[in-house]
Amino acid sequence: MQEVMRRASRHRSVALAVVIAAALYVLVPFALRGNLYLMSLVVASLTIGGIAVAWALLGNLGGLISFGHAAFFGIGSYASAILVMKSGWPIFPAMLAGGICASLAAVLVLPALRLKGPYFALAVLAYAHIFRIVATEWKALTGGAGGIGSIPRFPVLLGFDFASKTGAYWIILSLVLAFALIHFYVRNSDYGLALRAMHDSEEATRAVGVNSLLLKAMMLFLSAFMTGMVGAFNAHYINFLEPDYAFSGLWTMLPIVAAIFGGYRTITGPLVGAVVVYLLDQLVFKAVMPIGHQIMLGAMLGAMILWNAGGLLPAIAGWWRRHRGPLAPHA
Amino acid sequence: MLEIANIGVRFGGLRVLDDVSLQVGEGEIVGLVGPNGAGKTTLFNVISGTVPHQAGTLNFGGSRLDAMPAYGRARCGIGRAFQIPQPMHALTVAENVHVAQRFGAGRVDRRAQAEILDLVGLTDKAQRDAATALSLTELKALEVAKALAISPRILLLDEVLAGLEAHGKRMFTQLLAEVHARYRIAILIIEHDIETISALCPRVAVLNFGKLIADGAPAAVFRDPAVVASYTGVPADA
Ligand SMILES: Nc1ncnc2c1ncn2[C@@H]1O[C@H](COP(=O)(O)OP(=O)(O)OP(=O)(O)O)[C@@H](O)[C@H]1O
Ligand SMILES: [Mg+2]
């Protein structure tokens, strides 16, 4: 009986996911066709969203708060651009390599894994700064402070132009959804269970054979990989890179705001948070307050935390339960 | 199988273990007794890899343990029940056993998990939160369950009987005898209650101020003047 109900509810969630995915892939580009500005804002918000999902994965599963994701973003973007321009790689494999390079760079963060809470966050912040300096000084490879221009655009594949706004939207949407799916599967795996156990019972978890340091490192590599991929996407989408842009602290700050606002303990919360936060910022706050509109982001985040510390998605889910009964009715 | 040779541990200036040597054979049950602060838990910490030793060597089943991290020793088959129960707080009782089996034994066998939960009497609480839903007795039972789930070749049990009322103690003693009979696991058990130790262990070792002062059959060991003195605080030669 319970099994039947569980299966029915799972079928319902799968059906719902398919409907939402179809809407995202088809309805959004259709509804926004011709409005290139709005479309570019959506793409940018998903770019933030991709980092936010990766950042939340590290926080949720690895128990690590990072202030340095801009480093992984920047490394991914430079690596992919350089591979395409200097070594003639095709763009999509180069993006993958960009993610891998970000993971490799994360190896340098490993010694900080033993640090707890704010100390880890600060150590990573310092790392991020180092990479920015390297990108500025290693002129032969990165073009130095002047940056790299005319980075190749996404190709035409199967007759479809991925360099178009809709094409870019599909690429970043696919990346972000894939990340969310990966987060979901890892969280529900035995590794997710061990990681959850580790957070407040590290000694007990190690005593039953869990290599907690390795698991944390894997989450760091995974998160860095995802962030690097997003950076690579952005490089080929914007077609221009300079150290102050690619390693900008905004690539750390905005995803954190988005993740916390949307609900960093949830899988899709950071994504929803990114879209809401970024669109509000660009469409509303910027219009009202052309200079210093980021202050409004801070205020909004503060208000959200005061209202519901869990974030937007958990708040909505709670409201829904109170007013409409449970999400999956036991009918 | 477990060979502890000349182990020395210092905390700052405090010498907590001094030249301790002890062997536990395949399937053997050995009691470890000694007054408070004698270094019993520290010896367990050294064996399971949570406290480093400055002197001596550890061998287990033919492999050197000295440089092996704690999780590796668990995978080698060293199962541990902590003196102060340490459940994995975020998980349910069943998940505690599952994680221990999956990572410690390296396989998943639902039937074995159910059998372990049944053996320690936690089947009814399997789906409850380990952090909040268990009494002290049940937490101790979960310690044993986790240690069993890694498919141990030796169990290190640190005062799993302490703090239990007479009935719980009897039940637990019986449980341990059954575990030993069923799985043929070696057991090294710390326990203050001499009666319980004598009933359960054919062999007992005594630690006092970080030194191993006796090792043998309970009847003989508990008559040893040095052991009696360590318990009563009266010097042996007085
Ligand atoms: N991490 C540590 N740092 C400093 N001193 C410690 C540490 N762990 C234990 N000690 C000291 O080492 C000595 C032995 O402690 P241990 O816990 O091994 O004793 P025990 O025999 O298990 O005692 P009990 O019967 O009370 O459990 C004590 O004096 C204790 O204060
Ligand atoms: Mg002790």
XYZ file of C-alpha atoms and ligand atoms in Angstrom:
601
model
C 0.000 0.000 0.000
C 2.673 2.434 1.093
C 4.865 1.214 -1.743
C 2.080 1.884 -4.267
C 1.582 5.378 -2.904
C 5.278 6.074 -2.966
C 5.487 4.931 -6.557
C 2.461 7.040 -7.513
C 3.972 10.103 -5.893
C 7.270 9.469 -7.620
C 5.493 9.219 -10.987
C 3.801 12.502 -10.199
C 7.115 14.214 -9.436
C 8.719 12.857 -12.608
C 5.739 14.072 -14.669
C 5.972 17.469 -12.991
C 9.700 17.676 -13.711
C 9.115 16.863 -17.380
C 6.425 19.551 -17.661
C 8.645 22.153 -16.003
C 11.639 21.224 -18.158
C 9.530 21.477 -21.324
C 8.272 24.868 -20.229
C 11.817 26.054 -19.516
C 13.210 24.808 -22.822
C 10.319 25.822 -25.081
C 7.976 28.304 -23.432
C 10.566 30.718 -22.037
C 12.427 31.320 -25.329
C 9.083 31.507 -27.113
C 7.607 34.010 -24.667
C 10.736 36.182 -24.727
C 11.374 35.946 -28.475
C 12.437 39.246 -29.905
C 13.240 40.665 -26.468
C 16.984 40.230 -26.595
C 17.570 42.346 -23.496
C 15.296 40.264 -21.304
C 16.719 37.064 -22.770
C 20.257 38.186 -21.959
C 19.198 38.961 -18.390
C 17.755 35.467 -18.075
C 20.983 33.932 -19.405
C 23.022 36.011 -16.956
C 20.752 34.999 -14.091
C 21.212 31.327 -14.977
C 24.976 31.888 -15.080
C 24.758 33.134 -11.494
C 22.359 30.263 -10.806
C 24.872 27.681 -12.023
C 27.505 28.964 -9.608
C 24.884 29.191 -6.872
C 23.931 25.515 -7.325
C 27.608 24.523 -7.242
C 28.253 26.686 -4.176
C 25.237 25.244 -2.354
C 26.351 21.704 -3.194
C 29.668 22.346 -1.478
C 27.921 23.880 1.526
C 25.200 21.266 1.793
C 27.166 18.123 1.149
C 30.725 19.138 1.976
C 29.743 21.361 4.894
C 32.144 23.974 3.532
C 31.380 27.657 3.057
C 33.465 29.168 0.258
C 34.157 32.842 -0.358
C 36.307 32.003 -3.337
C 34.175 30.553 -6.092
C 35.181 33.442 -8.343
C 38.549 31.675 -8.626
C 37.015 28.525 -10.095
C 34.831 30.613 -12.374
C 37.796 32.615 -13.627
C 40.029 29.583 -14.121
C 37.319 27.776 -16.081
C 36.778 30.763 -18.322
C 40.466 31.358 -19.028
C 41.252 27.671 -19.530
C 38.476 27.183 -22.038
C 39.216 30.393 -23.939
C 42.940 29.617 -24.108
C 42.413 26.009 -25.212
C 40.133 27.131 -28.021
C 42.251 30.063 -29.146
C 45.786 28.762 -28.675
C 45.335 25.015 -29.106
C 42.424 24.964 -31.500
C 40.112 22.868 -29.346
C 36.414 22.705 -30.213
C 34.375 24.749 -27.736
C 32.347 22.095 -25.933
C 35.305 19.841 -25.046
C 37.203 22.976 -24.041
C 34.391 23.915 -21.651
C 34.661 20.477 -20.086
C 38.409 20.970 -19.794
C 37.745 24.359 -18.207
C 35.757 22.579 -15.506
C 38.545 20.058 -15.039
C 41.137 22.833 -14.741
C 39.047 24.489 -12.040
C 38.955 21.129 -10.218
C 42.723 20.817 -10.537
C 43.147 24.314 -9.158
C 41.008 23.237 -6.220
C 43.818 20.832 -5.287
C 45.604 23.889 -3.939
C 42.688 24.456 -1.567
C 42.999 20.950 -0.076
C 45.252 21.950 2.834
C 42.460 24.303 3.929
C 39.967 21.425 4.161
C 40.979 20.758 7.734
C 39.943 24.283 8.670
C 36.463 24.738 9.974
C 33.721 27.294 9.320
C 34.890 30.838 8.670
C 38.568 29.859 8.505
C 38.016 27.723 5.447
C 35.931 30.471 3.843
C 38.682 33.034 4.402
C 41.446 30.733 3.196
C 39.569 30.206 -0.076
C 39.061 33.948 -0.410
C 42.830 34.354 -0.270
C 43.307 31.629 -2.909
C 40.889 33.431 -5.204
C 42.922 36.559 -4.934
C 46.114 34.691 -5.791
C 44.599 33.345 -9.005
C 43.495 36.789 -10.029
C 47.047 38.041 -9.612
C 48.404 35.086 -11.602
C 45.960 35.833 -14.417
C 47.108 39.453 -14.438
C 50.830 38.725 -14.342
C 51.121 35.687 -16.614
C 50.852 37.884 -19.670
C 52.129 35.351 -22.230
C 49.241 33.033 -21.488
C 46.414 35.313 -20.421
C 47.158 38.595 -22.141
C 47.598 40.197 -18.737
C 45.420 43.020 -17.518
C 44.437 43.835 -21.101
C 42.591 40.564 -21.283
C 41.577 38.366 -24.203
C 39.223 39.603 -26.900
C 37.320 37.885 -29.711
C 36.926 34.612 -27.902
C 35.158 32.281 -30.365
C 31.403 31.995 -30.091
C 29.374 28.834 -29.722
C 29.162 26.876 -32.978
C 26.300 26.003 -35.267
C 25.395 22.394 -34.552
C 22.797 20.348 -36.424
C 21.674 23.487 -38.157
C 21.079 25.345 -34.914
C 23.061 28.440 -34.005
C 24.167 28.068 -30.391
C 25.694 31.531 -30.526
C 22.182 32.991 -30.601
C 20.555 34.111 -27.358
C 18.242 31.121 -27.387
C 21.168 28.799 -28.060
C 23.160 30.206 -25.159
C 20.055 29.967 -22.989
C 19.713 26.283 -23.814
C 23.350 25.597 -23.045
C 23.373 27.280 -19.651
C 19.931 25.888 -18.776
C 21.164 22.365 -19.574
C 24.268 22.876 -17.488
C 22.345 24.190 -14.504
C 19.701 21.461 -14.653
C 22.439 18.836 -14.940
C 24.137 20.298 -11.856
C 20.877 20.219 -9.912
C 20.348 16.599 -10.951
C 23.882 15.694 -9.879
C 23.327 17.413 -6.522
C 20.103 15.430 -6.134
C 21.724 12.085 -6.896
C 24.778 12.630 -4.721
C 22.605 13.792 -1.839
C 20.449 10.686 -2.079
C 23.362 8.299 -2.452
C 25.282 6.527 0.284
C 27.928 9.222 -0.104
C 25.296 11.849 0.626
C 24.335 9.939 3.741
C 27.937 9.727 4.925
C 28.499 13.400 4.172
C 25.408 14.344 6.142
C 26.591 12.200 9.045
C 30.029 13.766 8.911
C 28.968 17.335 9.590
C 28.343 16.984 13.288
C 29.750 13.522 13.963
C 33.062 13.429 12.171
C 34.872 11.124 14.602
C 31.999 8.642 14.708
C 31.806 8.657 10.934
C 35.499 8.032 10.475
C 35.341 5.245 13.052
C 32.991 3.283 10.771
C 35.296 3.526 7.785
C 34.312 6.779 6.089
C 37.216 8.709 4.592
C 35.682 12.051 5.448
C 38.516 14.161 4.087
C 38.328 12.434 0.715
C 34.556 12.871 0.550
C 34.887 16.571 1.343
C 37.605 16.899 -1.283
C 35.379 15.196 -3.854
C 32.635 17.714 -3.147
C 35.131 20.535 -3.514
C 36.324 19.146 -6.872
C 32.756 18.662 -8.057
C 31.724 22.166 -7.042
C 34.841 23.684 -8.609
C 34.261 21.678 -11.781
C 30.699 22.949 -12.103
C 31.751 26.519 -11.443
C 34.574 26.238 -13.971
C 32.137 24.973 -16.602
C 29.904 27.978 -15.974
C 32.919 30.268 -16.286
C 33.822 28.602 -19.579
C 30.277 29.036 -20.815
C 30.385 32.696 -19.910
C 33.699 33.244 -21.709
C 32.301 31.970 -25.003
C 29.042 33.793 -24.460
C 30.600 37.192 -23.630
C 33.603 36.647 -25.971
C 35.875 38.726 -23.778
C 37.919 38.165 -20.640
C 40.046 40.232 -18.330
C 41.287 39.275 -14.862
C 39.259 41.899 -12.997
C 36.125 40.655 -14.700
C 36.709 36.874 -14.712
C 37.885 36.797 -11.095
C 35.537 39.522 -9.859
C 34.241 39.043 -6.338
C 30.750 39.444 -7.772
C 31.006 35.867 -9.089
C 31.259 34.831 -5.459
C 28.934 37.343 -3.870
C 25.919 37.158 -6.184
C 25.680 33.337 -6.114
C 25.911 33.351 -2.324
C 23.133 35.931 -2.067
C 21.094 33.946 -4.591
C 21.634 30.625 -2.839
C 20.798 31.927 0.601
C 17.837 33.892 -0.698
C 16.385 30.920 -2.582
C 17.220 28.347 0.080
C 20.729 26.915 0.031
C 19.648 23.732 1.767
C 17.439 22.876 -1.190
C 18.509 21.774 -4.636
C 16.577 24.190 -6.842
C 16.416 27.031 -4.305
C 19.750 28.588 -5.383
C 18.594 28.522 -8.995
C 15.233 30.125 -8.279
C 17.013 32.567 -5.973
C 19.424 33.546 -8.744
C 16.655 34.266 -11.228
C 14.579 36.246 -8.722
C 17.498 38.173 -7.248
C 19.199 38.976 -10.529
C 16.073 39.996 -12.418
C 14.839 42.132 -9.524
C 18.242 43.774 -9.300
C 18.524 44.528 -12.997
C 14.908 45.368 -13.772
C 13.709 47.058 -10.592
C 16.505 48.111 -8.236
C 18.708 49.442 -11.027
C 15.857 51.558 -12.366
C 15.000 52.968 -8.963
C 18.573 53.397 -7.805
C 21.045 53.549 -10.699
C 24.037 53.876 -8.376
C 24.536 51.522 -5.472
C 21.568 49.322 -6.328
C 23.424 46.321 -4.841
C 22.503 47.737 -1.434
C 18.957 46.679 -2.177
C 20.197 43.087 -2.609
C 21.610 43.184 0.884
C 18.368 44.574 2.250
C 16.366 41.944 0.403
C 18.548 39.142 1.710
C 18.264 40.513 5.241
C 14.499 40.673 4.963
C 14.368 37.112 3.655
C 16.514 35.795 6.481
C 14.348 37.584 9.053
C 11.150 36.293 7.450
C 12.344 32.741 6.833
C 15.984 31.832 7.418
C 15.578 28.726 5.251
C 15.058 30.873 2.145
C 12.387 31.402 -0.486
C 11.645 27.822 -1.557
C 11.274 26.406 1.967
C 9.117 29.432 2.846
C 6.831 28.781 -0.117
C 6.690 25.060 0.647
C 5.744 25.855 4.264
C 3.057 28.301 3.197
C 1.684 25.756 0.739
C 1.493 23.064 3.406
C -0.368 25.366 5.777
C -2.901 26.563 3.195
C -3.346 23.723 0.741
C -2.417 20.665 2.752
C 0.677 18.573 2.086
C 2.405 18.796 -1.292
C 1.764 15.129 -2.025
C -1.829 14.592 -0.848
C -2.496 11.233 0.800
C -5.689 10.754 -1.136
C 45.887 -11.092 15.484
C 46.046 -7.718 17.247
C 49.561 -7.079 18.478
C 50.185 -4.038 20.622
C 53.893 -3.689 21.308
C 55.582 -1.217 23.668
C 53.062 1.551 23.059
C 53.813 4.904 24.675
C 51.562 7.971 24.621
C 52.124 11.391 26.148
C 49.786 14.327 26.380
C 52.130 17.219 26.923
C 54.093 16.241 29.989
C 51.588 13.593 31.055
C 52.627 10.021 30.313
C 49.293 8.294 29.726
C 50.505 4.990 28.283
C 53.923 3.611 29.139
C 55.396 0.632 27.307
C 52.078 -1.181 26.972
C 52.154 -4.555 25.202
C 49.113 -6.747 24.686
C 48.051 -9.392 22.190
C 44.556 -10.449 21.304
C 44.140 -13.662 19.323
C 41.590 -14.574 16.679
C 38.153 -14.919 18.307
C 39.477 -14.265 21.816
C 37.589 -12.276 24.480
C 39.837 -10.124 26.630
C 38.740 -7.825 29.435
C 40.595 -4.575 30.057
C 40.207 -3.137 33.532
C 41.821 -0.473 35.640
C 40.955 2.549 37.768
C 39.639 5.815 36.313
C 42.217 7.638 34.278
C 44.411 4.543 33.891
C 44.576 5.043 30.123
C 42.109 2.396 28.937
C 40.180 4.663 26.581
C 43.449 6.141 25.354
C 44.644 2.660 24.437
C 41.447 2.187 22.401
C 42.035 5.563 20.770
C 45.510 4.440 19.798
C 44.244 1.150 18.358
C 41.451 2.775 16.383
C 43.648 5.617 15.209
C 42.206 8.721 16.856
C 45.210 9.349 19.105
C 48.791 9.043 17.802
C 51.360 7.075 19.787
C 54.911 8.280 20.228
C 56.447 4.871 20.865
C 55.794 1.251 19.960
C 54.084 -0.545 17.103
C 50.629 -1.813 16.228
C 49.953 -4.817 14.034
C 46.618 -6.212 13.043
C 46.129 -9.396 11.050
C 49.648 -9.070 9.679
C 49.417 -5.412 8.603
C 51.090 -2.471 10.268
C 48.543 -0.004 11.632
C 50.872 2.730 12.841
C 50.521 5.058 9.868
C 46.989 4.042 8.915
C 44.205 6.614 9.365
C 41.171 5.822 11.521
C 38.841 5.039 8.619
C 41.378 2.582 7.208
C 41.591 0.687 10.480
C 37.799 0.382 10.515
C 37.961 -1.069 7.012
C 40.598 -3.525 8.232
C 38.034 -4.839 10.674
C 38.498 -2.874 13.870
C 35.028 -2.043 15.150
C 34.655 0.356 18.040
C 31.926 1.231 20.538
C 32.680 4.574 22.211
C 32.495 5.059 25.992
C 30.388 8.150 25.431
C 28.028 7.002 22.674
C 28.719 8.747 19.383
C 25.835 8.052 17.052
C 25.946 9.734 13.673
C 23.553 12.427 14.745
C 21.987 13.455 11.481
C 20.952 9.911 10.606
C 18.316 7.433 11.668
C 19.261 4.290 13.552
C 18.984 2.184 10.386
C 21.050 4.694 8.412
C 23.771 4.561 11.070
C 24.050 0.832 10.522
C 23.820 1.250 6.743
C 26.636 3.795 6.537
C 28.831 1.685 8.820
C 28.287 -1.364 6.643
C 28.587 0.434 3.314
C 31.854 2.178 4.163
C 33.341 -0.046 6.844
C 32.569 -3.426 5.292
C 32.461 -2.073 1.750
C 29.218 -3.793 0.810
C 25.487 -3.448 1.319
C 23.552 -6.382 2.714
C 20.096 -5.396 3.944
C 19.520 -8.756 5.569
C 22.673 -8.488 7.610
C 21.634 -4.968 8.651
C 18.240 -6.207 9.818
C 19.915 -9.072 11.643
C 22.234 -6.692 13.498
C 19.386 -4.361 14.464
C 17.409 -7.344 15.662
C 20.347 -8.709 17.627
C 20.880 -5.474 19.564
C 17.130 -4.940 19.995
C 16.767 -1.786 17.912
C 14.430 -3.070 15.197
C 11.517 -1.043 16.575
C 13.568 2.129 16.581
C 15.192 1.587 13.189
C 13.484 4.531 11.522
C 13.904 6.924 14.437
C 16.502 9.673 14.714
C 19.658 8.408 16.356
C 20.267 11.784 17.999
C 16.964 12.232 19.776
C 14.912 9.064 20.031
C 17.191 6.751 22.001
C 17.714 6.069 25.696
C 21.235 5.560 27.053
C 20.868 1.776 26.836
C 19.709 2.083 23.242
C 22.552 4.432 22.369
C 24.980 1.847 23.698
C 23.210 -0.821 21.695
C 23.632 1.374 18.616
C 27.356 1.662 19.363
C 27.575 -2.121 19.257
C 25.414 -2.252 16.121
C 27.636 0.215 14.255
C 30.747 -1.667 15.309
C 29.208 -4.949 14.142
C 28.081 -3.484 10.834
C 31.626 -2.906 9.612
C 32.149 -6.714 9.638
C 34.758 -6.496 12.354
C 37.397 -9.060 13.186
C 37.771 -7.402 16.560
C 35.337 -5.338 18.626
C 36.656 -2.648 20.956
C 33.914 -2.105 23.513
C 34.459 0.796 25.879
C 32.231 0.487 28.954
C 29.152 -0.456 26.981
C 27.751 -1.938 30.186
C 28.430 1.009 32.455
C 25.427 2.978 33.599
C 22.987 0.184 32.820
C 20.722 -1.246 35.538
C 21.172 -4.874 36.513
C 18.669 -6.139 33.968
C 20.200 -4.167 31.100
C 23.617 -5.398 32.129
C 22.513 -9.034 32.056
C 20.858 -8.565 28.682
C 23.918 -6.900 27.254
C 26.303 -9.528 28.620
C 24.135 -12.152 26.990
C 24.085 -10.135 23.774
C 27.868 -9.979 23.691
C 28.183 -13.696 24.353
C 25.770 -14.283 21.491
C 27.644 -11.915 19.159
C 30.824 -13.762 19.966
C 29.250 -17.171 19.450
C 27.579 -16.186 16.197
C 30.266 -14.158 14.428
C 33.440 -15.535 16.060
C 34.765 -12.011 16.507
C 37.544 -11.197 18.935
C 36.439 -8.788 21.671
C 38.496 -6.406 23.755
C 36.185 -4.967 26.386
C 36.723 -2.258 28.992
C 34.584 -2.759 32.050
C 34.722 -1.808 35.705
C 32.387 -4.467 37.031
C 34.610 -7.374 38.061
C 31.754 -9.844 38.223
C 30.689 -9.117 34.654
C 34.242 -9.281 33.375
C 34.880 -12.563 35.148
C 31.733 -14.058 33.655
C 32.426 -12.880 30.113
C 36.200 -12.971 29.701
C 38.483 -15.978 30.058
C 41.340 -13.498 30.138
C 41.737 -10.048 31.626
C 44.443 -7.363 31.455
C 44.903 -4.582 34.002
C 46.112 -1.038 33.305
C 47.224 1.254 36.103
C 48.747 4.695 35.587
C 49.410 3.823 31.951
C 51.245 0.569 32.730
C 49.994 -2.932 32.105
C 50.344 -4.551 35.515
C 48.643 -7.912 34.989
C 47.390 -10.179 32.212
C 45.823 -13.587 32.787
C 42.785 -15.544 33.959
C 40.342 -13.377 35.977
C 40.515 -15.507 39.100
C 44.293 -15.155 39.282
C 44.444 -11.531 38.171
C 41.894 -10.285 40.678
C 43.838 -11.980 43.493
C 47.097 -10.346 42.376
C 48.184 -7.951 45.185
C 49.323 -5.287 42.720
C 45.887 -5.332 41.076
C 44.051 -5.227 44.383
C 46.219 -2.308 45.447
C 45.538 -0.407 42.220
C 41.825 -0.660 42.935
C 41.939 0.109 46.637
C 44.669 2.710 46.322
C 46.793 0.893 48.884
C 50.358 0.251 47.672
C 51.104 -3.449 47.051
C 53.954 -3.548 49.469
C 52.061 -1.931 52.349
N 43.041 14.198 24.604
C 43.632 14.249 25.830
N 44.421 15.275 26.161
C 45.020 15.331 27.379
N 44.862 14.391 28.304
C 44.076 13.349 28.047
C 43.407 13.212 26.792
N 42.692 12.061 26.791
C 42.900 11.526 27.994
N 43.725 12.270 28.760
C 44.204 11.954 30.091
O 44.787 10.673 30.008
C 44.508 9.936 31.179
C 43.877 8.628 30.796
O 42.579 8.863 30.284
P 41.664 7.703 29.724
O 40.416 8.327 29.231
O 42.423 6.894 28.784
O 41.363 6.863 31.047
P 40.380 5.646 31.267
O 41.204 4.545 31.797
O 39.589 5.377 30.062
O 39.456 6.204 32.416
P 37.879 5.981 32.711
O 37.783 4.701 33.423
O 37.544 7.126 33.570
O 37.193 6.002 31.407
C 43.641 10.814 32.042
O 44.478 11.420 33.004
C 43.083 11.827 31.101
O 42.849 13.041 31.758
Mg 37.634 5.490 29.567
